[in-house]
Short mmCIF file of N, CA and C in Angstrom, two decimals:
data_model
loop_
_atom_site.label_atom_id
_atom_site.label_comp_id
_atom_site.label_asym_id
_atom_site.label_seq_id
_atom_site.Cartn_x
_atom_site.Cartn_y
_atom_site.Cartn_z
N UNK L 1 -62.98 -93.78 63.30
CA UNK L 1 -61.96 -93.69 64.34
C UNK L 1 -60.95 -94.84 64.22
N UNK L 2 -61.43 -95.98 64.18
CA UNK L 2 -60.42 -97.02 64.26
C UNK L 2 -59.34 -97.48 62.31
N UNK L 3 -60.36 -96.81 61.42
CA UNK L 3 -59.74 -96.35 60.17
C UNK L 3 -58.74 -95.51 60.50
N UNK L 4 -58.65 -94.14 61.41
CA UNK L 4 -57.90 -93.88 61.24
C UNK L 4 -56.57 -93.59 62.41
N UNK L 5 -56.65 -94.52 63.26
CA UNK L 5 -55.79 -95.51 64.20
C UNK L 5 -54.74 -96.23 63.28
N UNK L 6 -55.60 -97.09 62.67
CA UNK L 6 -54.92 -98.04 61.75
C UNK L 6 -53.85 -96.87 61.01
N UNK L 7 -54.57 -95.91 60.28
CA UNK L 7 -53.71 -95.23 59.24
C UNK L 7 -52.17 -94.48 60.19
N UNK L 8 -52.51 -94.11 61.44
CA UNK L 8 -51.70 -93.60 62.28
C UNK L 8 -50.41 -94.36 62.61
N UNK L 9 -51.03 -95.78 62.91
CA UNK L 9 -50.22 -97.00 63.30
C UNK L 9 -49.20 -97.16 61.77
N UNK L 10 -49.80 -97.64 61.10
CA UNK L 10 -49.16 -97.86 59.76
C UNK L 10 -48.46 -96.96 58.89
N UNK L 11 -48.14 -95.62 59.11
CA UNK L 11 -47.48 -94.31 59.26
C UNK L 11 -46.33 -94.49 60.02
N UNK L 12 -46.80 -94.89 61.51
CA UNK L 12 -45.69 -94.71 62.28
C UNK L 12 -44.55 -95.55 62.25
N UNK L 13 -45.22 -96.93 61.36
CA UNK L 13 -44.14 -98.31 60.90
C UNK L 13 -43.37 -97.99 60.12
N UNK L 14 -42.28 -97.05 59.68
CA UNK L 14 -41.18 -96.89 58.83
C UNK L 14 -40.52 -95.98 59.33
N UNK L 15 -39.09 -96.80 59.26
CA UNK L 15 -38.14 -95.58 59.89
C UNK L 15 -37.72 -94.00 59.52
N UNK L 16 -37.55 -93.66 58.17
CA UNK L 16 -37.52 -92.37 57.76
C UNK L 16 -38.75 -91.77 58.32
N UNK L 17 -39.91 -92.30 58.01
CA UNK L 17 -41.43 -91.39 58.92
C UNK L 17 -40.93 -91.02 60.42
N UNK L 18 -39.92 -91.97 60.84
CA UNK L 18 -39.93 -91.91 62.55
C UNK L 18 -39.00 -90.49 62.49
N UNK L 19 -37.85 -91.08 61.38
CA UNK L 19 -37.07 -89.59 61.30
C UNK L 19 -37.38 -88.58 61.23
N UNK L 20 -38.44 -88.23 60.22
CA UNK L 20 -38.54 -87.16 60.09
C UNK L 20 -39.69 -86.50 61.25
N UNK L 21 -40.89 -87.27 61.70
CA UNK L 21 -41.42 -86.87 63.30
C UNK L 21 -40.81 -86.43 64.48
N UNK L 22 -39.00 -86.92 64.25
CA UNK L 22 -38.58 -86.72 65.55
C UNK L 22 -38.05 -85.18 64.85
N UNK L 23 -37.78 -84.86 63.79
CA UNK L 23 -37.12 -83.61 63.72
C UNK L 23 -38.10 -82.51 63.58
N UNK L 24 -39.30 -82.67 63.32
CA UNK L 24 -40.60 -82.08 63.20
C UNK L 24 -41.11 -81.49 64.33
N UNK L 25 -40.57 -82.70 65.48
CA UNK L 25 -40.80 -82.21 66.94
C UNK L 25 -39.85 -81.33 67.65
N UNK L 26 -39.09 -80.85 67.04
CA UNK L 26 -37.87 -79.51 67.06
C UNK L 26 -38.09 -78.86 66.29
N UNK L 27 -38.83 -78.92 65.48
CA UNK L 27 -38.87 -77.66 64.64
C UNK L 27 -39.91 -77.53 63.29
N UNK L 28 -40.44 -76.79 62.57
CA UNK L 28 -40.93 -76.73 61.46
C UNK L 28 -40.17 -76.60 60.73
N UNK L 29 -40.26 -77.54 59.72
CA UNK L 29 -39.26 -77.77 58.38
C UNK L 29 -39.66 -78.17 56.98
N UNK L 30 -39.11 -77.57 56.25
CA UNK L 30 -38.97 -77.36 54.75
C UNK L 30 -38.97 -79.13 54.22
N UNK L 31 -39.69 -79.70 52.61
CA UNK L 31 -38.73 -80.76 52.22
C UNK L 31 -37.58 -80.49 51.91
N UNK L 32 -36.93 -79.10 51.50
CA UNK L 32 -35.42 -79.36 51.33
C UNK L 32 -34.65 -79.23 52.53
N UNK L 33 -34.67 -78.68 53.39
CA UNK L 33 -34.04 -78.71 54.99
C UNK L 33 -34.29 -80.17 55.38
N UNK L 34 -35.81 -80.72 55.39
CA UNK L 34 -35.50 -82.38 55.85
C UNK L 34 -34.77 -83.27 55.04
N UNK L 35 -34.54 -82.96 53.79
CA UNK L 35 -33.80 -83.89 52.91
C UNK L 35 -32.03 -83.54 52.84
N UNK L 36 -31.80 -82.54 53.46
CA UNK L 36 -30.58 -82.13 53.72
C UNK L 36 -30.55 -83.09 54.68
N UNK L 37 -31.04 -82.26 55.66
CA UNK L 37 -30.42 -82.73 57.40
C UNK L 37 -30.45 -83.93 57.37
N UNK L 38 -31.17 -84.94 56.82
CA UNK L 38 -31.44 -86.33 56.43
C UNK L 38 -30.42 -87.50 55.58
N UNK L 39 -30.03 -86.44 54.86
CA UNK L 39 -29.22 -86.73 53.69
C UNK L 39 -29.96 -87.94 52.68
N UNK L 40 -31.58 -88.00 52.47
CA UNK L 40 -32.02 -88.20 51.79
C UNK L 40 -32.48 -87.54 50.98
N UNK L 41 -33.07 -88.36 49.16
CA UNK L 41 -33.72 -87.80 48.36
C UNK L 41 -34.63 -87.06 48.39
N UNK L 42 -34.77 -85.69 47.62
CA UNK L 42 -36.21 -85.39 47.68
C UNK L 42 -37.80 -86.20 47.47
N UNK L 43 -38.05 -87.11 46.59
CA UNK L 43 -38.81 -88.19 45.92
C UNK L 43 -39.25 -88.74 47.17
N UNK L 44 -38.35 -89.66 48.16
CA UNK L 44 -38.21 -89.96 49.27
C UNK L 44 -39.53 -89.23 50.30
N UNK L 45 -38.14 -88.38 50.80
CA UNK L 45 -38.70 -86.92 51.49
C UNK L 45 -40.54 -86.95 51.34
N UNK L 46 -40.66 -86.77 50.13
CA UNK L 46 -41.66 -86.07 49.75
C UNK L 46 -42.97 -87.04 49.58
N UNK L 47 -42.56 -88.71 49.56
CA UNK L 47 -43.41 -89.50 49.85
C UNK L 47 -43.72 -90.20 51.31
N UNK L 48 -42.97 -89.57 52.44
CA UNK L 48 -43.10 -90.06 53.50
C UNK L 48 -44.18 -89.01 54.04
N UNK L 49 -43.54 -87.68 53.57
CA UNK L 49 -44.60 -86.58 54.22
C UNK L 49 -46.19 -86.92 53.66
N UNK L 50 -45.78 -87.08 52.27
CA UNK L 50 -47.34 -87.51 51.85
C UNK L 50 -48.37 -88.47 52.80
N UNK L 51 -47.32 -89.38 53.44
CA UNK L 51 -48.36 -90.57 54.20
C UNK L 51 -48.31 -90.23 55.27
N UNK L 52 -47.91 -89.32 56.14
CA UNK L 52 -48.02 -88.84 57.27
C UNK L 52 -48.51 -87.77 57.71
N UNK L 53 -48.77 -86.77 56.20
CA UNK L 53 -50.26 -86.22 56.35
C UNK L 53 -51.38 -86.84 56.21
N UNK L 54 -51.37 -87.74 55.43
CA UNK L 54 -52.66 -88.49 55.14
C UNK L 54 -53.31 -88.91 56.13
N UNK L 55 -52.45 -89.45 57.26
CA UNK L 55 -52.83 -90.04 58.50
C UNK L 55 -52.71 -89.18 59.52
N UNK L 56 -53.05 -87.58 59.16
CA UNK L 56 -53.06 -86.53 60.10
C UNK L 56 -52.14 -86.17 60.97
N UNK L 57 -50.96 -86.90 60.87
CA UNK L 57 -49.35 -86.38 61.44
C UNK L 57 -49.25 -85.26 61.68
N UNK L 58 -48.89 -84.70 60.42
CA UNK L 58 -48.57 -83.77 60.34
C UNK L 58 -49.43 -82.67 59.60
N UNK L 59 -49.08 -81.42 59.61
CA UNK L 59 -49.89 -80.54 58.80
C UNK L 59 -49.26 -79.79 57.88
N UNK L 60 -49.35 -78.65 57.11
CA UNK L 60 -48.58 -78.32 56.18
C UNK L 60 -49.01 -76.78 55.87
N UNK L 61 -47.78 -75.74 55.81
CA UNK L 61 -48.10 -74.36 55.43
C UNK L 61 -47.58 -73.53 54.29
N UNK L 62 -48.11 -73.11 53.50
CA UNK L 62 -47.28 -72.44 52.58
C UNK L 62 -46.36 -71.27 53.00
N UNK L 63 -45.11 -70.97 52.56
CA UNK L 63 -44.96 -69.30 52.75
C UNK L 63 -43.71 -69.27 51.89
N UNK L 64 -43.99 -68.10 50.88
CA UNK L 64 -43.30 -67.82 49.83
C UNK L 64 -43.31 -69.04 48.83
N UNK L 65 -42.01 -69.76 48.87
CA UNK L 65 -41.87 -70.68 47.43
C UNK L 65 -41.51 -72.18 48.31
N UNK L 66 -41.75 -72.08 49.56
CA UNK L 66 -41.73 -73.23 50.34
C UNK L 66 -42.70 -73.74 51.28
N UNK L 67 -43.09 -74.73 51.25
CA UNK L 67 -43.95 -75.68 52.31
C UNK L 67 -43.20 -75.98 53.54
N UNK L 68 -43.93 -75.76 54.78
CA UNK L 68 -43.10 -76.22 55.62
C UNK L 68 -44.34 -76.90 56.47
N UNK L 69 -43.36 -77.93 57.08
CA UNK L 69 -44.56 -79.12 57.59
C UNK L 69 -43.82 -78.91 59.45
N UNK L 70 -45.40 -79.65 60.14
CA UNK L 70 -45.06 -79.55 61.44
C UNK L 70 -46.39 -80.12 62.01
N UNK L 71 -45.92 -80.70 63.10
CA UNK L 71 -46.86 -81.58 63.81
C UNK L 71 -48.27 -81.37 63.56
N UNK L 72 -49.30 -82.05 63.74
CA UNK L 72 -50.73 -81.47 63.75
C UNK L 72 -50.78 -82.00 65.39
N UNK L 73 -51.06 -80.88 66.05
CA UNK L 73 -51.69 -81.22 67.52
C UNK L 73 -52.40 -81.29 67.90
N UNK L 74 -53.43 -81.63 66.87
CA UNK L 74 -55.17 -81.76 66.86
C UNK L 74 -54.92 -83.15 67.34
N UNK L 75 -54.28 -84.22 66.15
CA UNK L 75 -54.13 -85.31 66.22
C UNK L 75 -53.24 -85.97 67.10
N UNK L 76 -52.19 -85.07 67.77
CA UNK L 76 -51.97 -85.41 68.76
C UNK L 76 -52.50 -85.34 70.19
N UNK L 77 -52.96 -84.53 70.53
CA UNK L 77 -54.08 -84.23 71.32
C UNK L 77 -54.83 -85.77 71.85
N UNK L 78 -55.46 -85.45 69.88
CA UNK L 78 -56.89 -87.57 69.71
C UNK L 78 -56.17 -88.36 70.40
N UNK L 79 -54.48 -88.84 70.18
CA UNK L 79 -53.74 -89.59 70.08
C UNK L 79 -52.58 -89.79 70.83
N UNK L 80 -52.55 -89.59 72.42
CA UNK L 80 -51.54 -88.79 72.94
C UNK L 80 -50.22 -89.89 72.98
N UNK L 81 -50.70 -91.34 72.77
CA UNK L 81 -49.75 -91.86 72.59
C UNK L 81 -48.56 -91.97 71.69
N UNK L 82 -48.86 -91.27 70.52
CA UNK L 82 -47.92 -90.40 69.72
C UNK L 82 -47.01 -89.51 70.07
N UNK L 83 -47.55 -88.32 71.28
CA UNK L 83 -46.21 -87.78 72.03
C UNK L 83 -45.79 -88.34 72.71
N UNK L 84 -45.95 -89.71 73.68
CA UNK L 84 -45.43 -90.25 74.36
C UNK L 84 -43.86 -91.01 73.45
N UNK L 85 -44.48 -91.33 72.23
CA UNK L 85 -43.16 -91.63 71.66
C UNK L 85 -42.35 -90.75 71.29
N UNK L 86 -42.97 -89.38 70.96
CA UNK L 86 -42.16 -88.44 69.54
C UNK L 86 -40.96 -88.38 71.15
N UNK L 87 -41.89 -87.81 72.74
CA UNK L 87 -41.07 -87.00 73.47
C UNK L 87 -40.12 -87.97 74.41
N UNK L 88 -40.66 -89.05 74.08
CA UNK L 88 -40.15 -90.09 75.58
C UNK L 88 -39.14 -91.40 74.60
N UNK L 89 -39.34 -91.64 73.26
CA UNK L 89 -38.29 -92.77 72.61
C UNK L 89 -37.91 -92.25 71.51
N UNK L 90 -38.29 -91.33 70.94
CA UNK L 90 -37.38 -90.99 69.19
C UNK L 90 -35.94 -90.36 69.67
N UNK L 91 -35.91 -89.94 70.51
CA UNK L 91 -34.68 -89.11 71.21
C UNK L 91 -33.54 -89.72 71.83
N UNK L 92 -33.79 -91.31 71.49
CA UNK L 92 -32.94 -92.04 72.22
C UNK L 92 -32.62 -93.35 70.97
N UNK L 93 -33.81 -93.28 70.15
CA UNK L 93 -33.45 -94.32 68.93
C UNK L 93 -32.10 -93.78 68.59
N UNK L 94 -31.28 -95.17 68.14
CA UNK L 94 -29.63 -94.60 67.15
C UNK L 94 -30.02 -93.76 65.99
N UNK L 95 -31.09 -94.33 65.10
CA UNK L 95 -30.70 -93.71 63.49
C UNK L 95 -31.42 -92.30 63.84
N UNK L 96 -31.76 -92.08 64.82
CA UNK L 96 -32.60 -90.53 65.06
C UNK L 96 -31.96 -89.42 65.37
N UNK L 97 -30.93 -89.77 66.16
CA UNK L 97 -29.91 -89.09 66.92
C UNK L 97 -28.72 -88.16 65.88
N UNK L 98 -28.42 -89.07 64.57
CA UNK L 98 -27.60 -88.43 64.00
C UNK L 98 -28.64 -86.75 63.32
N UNK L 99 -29.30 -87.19 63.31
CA UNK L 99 -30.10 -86.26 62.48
C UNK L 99 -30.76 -84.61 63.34
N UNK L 100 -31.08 -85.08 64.52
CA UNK L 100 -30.74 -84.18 65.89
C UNK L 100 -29.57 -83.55 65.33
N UNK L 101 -28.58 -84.43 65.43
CA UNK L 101 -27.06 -83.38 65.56
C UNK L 101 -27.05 -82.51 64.52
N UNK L 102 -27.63 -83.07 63.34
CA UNK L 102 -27.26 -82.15 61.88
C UNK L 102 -28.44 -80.98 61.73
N UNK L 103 -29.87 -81.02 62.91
CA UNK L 103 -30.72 -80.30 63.12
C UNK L 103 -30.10 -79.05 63.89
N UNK L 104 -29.30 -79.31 65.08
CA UNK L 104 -28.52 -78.40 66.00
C UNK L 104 -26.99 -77.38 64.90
N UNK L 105 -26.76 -78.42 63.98
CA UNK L 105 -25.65 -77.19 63.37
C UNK L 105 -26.53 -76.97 62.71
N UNK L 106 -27.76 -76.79 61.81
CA UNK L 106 -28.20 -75.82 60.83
C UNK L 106 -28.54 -75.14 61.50
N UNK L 107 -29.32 -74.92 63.04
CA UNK L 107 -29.91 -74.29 63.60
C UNK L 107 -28.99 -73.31 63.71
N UNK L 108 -27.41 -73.44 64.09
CA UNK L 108 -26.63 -72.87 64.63
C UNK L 108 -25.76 -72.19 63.18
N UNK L 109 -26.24 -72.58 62.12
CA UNK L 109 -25.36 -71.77 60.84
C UNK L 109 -26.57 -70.35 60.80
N UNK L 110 -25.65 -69.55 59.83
CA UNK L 110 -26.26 -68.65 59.21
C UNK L 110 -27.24 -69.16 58.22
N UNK L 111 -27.26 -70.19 57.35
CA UNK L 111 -28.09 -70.89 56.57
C UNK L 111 -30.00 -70.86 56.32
N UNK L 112 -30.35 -70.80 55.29
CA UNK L 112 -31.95 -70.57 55.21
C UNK L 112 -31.98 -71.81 54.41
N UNK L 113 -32.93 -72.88 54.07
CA UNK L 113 -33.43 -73.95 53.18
C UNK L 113 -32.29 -73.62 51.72
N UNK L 114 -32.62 -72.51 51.24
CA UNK L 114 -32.13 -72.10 49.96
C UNK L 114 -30.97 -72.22 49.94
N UNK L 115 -29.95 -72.01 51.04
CA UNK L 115 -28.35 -71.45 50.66
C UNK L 115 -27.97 -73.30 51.35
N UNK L 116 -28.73 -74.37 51.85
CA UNK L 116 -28.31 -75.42 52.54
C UNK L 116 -27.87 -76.46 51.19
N UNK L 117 -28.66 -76.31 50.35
CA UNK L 117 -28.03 -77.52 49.73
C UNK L 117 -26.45 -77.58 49.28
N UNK L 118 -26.13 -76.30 48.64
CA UNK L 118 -25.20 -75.96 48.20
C UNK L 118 -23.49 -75.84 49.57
N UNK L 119 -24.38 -75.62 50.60
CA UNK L 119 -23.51 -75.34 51.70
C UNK L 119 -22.70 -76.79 52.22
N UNK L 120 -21.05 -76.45 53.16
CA UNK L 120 -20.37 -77.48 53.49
C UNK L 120 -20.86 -77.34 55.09
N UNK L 121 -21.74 -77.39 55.16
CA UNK L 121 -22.57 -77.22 56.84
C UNK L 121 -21.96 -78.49 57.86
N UNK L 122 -22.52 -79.07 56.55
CA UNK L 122 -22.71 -80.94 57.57
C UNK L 122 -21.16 -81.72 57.45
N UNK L 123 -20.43 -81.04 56.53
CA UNK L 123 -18.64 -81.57 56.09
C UNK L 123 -18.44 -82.22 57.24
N UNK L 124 -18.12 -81.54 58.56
CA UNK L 124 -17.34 -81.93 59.74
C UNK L 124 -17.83 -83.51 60.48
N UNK L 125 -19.12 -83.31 60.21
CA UNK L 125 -19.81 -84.82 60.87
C UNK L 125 -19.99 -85.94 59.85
N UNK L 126 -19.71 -85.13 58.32
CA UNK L 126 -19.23 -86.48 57.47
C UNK L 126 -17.81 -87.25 57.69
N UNK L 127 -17.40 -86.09 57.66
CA UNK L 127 -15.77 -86.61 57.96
C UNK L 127 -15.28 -87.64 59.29
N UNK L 128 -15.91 -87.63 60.01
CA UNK L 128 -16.52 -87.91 61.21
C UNK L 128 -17.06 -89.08 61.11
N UNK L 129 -17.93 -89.15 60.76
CA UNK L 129 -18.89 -90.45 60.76
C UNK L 129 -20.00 -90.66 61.84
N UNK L 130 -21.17 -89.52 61.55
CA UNK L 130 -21.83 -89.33 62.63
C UNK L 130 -22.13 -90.65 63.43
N UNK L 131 -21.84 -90.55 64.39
CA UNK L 131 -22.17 -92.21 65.33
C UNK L 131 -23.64 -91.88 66.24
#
């Protein structure tokens, strides 16, 4: 138990992990949808999820030619002080917020994982300078 506290705690210490928990908590998502909406690397992406399953974060499903990851609420459940943050402070952190916004226009495009990378979805809030 306290092994894997520690692993929970030490998961939750990096900011992209925080990022991508807070967008996880809106939605089930792809690594290429989180590395879009993120505007990080896949490599990245794909080593944060690694340590945040490890430490029972999150969980993970196949379907078709994509993985899509999303909370484990087993471990939140063990751990409720974990939703106290995902629901009560990730939503108000700065670097979290831009990523919300770019979660709300994919939601709102015609767009699937596949047609996002290639797409000018996110143009308007580059141009912009999401604040």
């Amino acid at each position: 138990m306290v092994a894997d506290l520690l692993k929970i705690i030490k998961a939750l210490g990096q900011e992209n992990r925080l990022r991508i928990l807070n967008l996880l908590n809106q939605q089930k998502l792809c690594v290429c949808e989180l590395q879009n909406i993120m505007d990080e690397n896949q490599s990245n992406i794909s080593r944060h999820l690694n340590v945040l399953k490890n430490a029972d974060i999150i969980s993970s499903e196949k379907d078709a030619l994509w993985i899509y990851y999303y909370l484990n609420q087993k471990t939140l459940e063990e751990y409720p002080f974990i939703t106290d943050v995902l629901t009560k402070e990730l939503g108000k952190v700065d670097y979290c917020q831009p990523d919300s916004k770019r979660l709300k226009i994919y939601q709102a495009s015609d767009l699937d994982c596949s047609d996002l990378k290639d797409s000018d979805v996110f143009e308007p809030l580059e141009k912009n300078k999401i604040n």
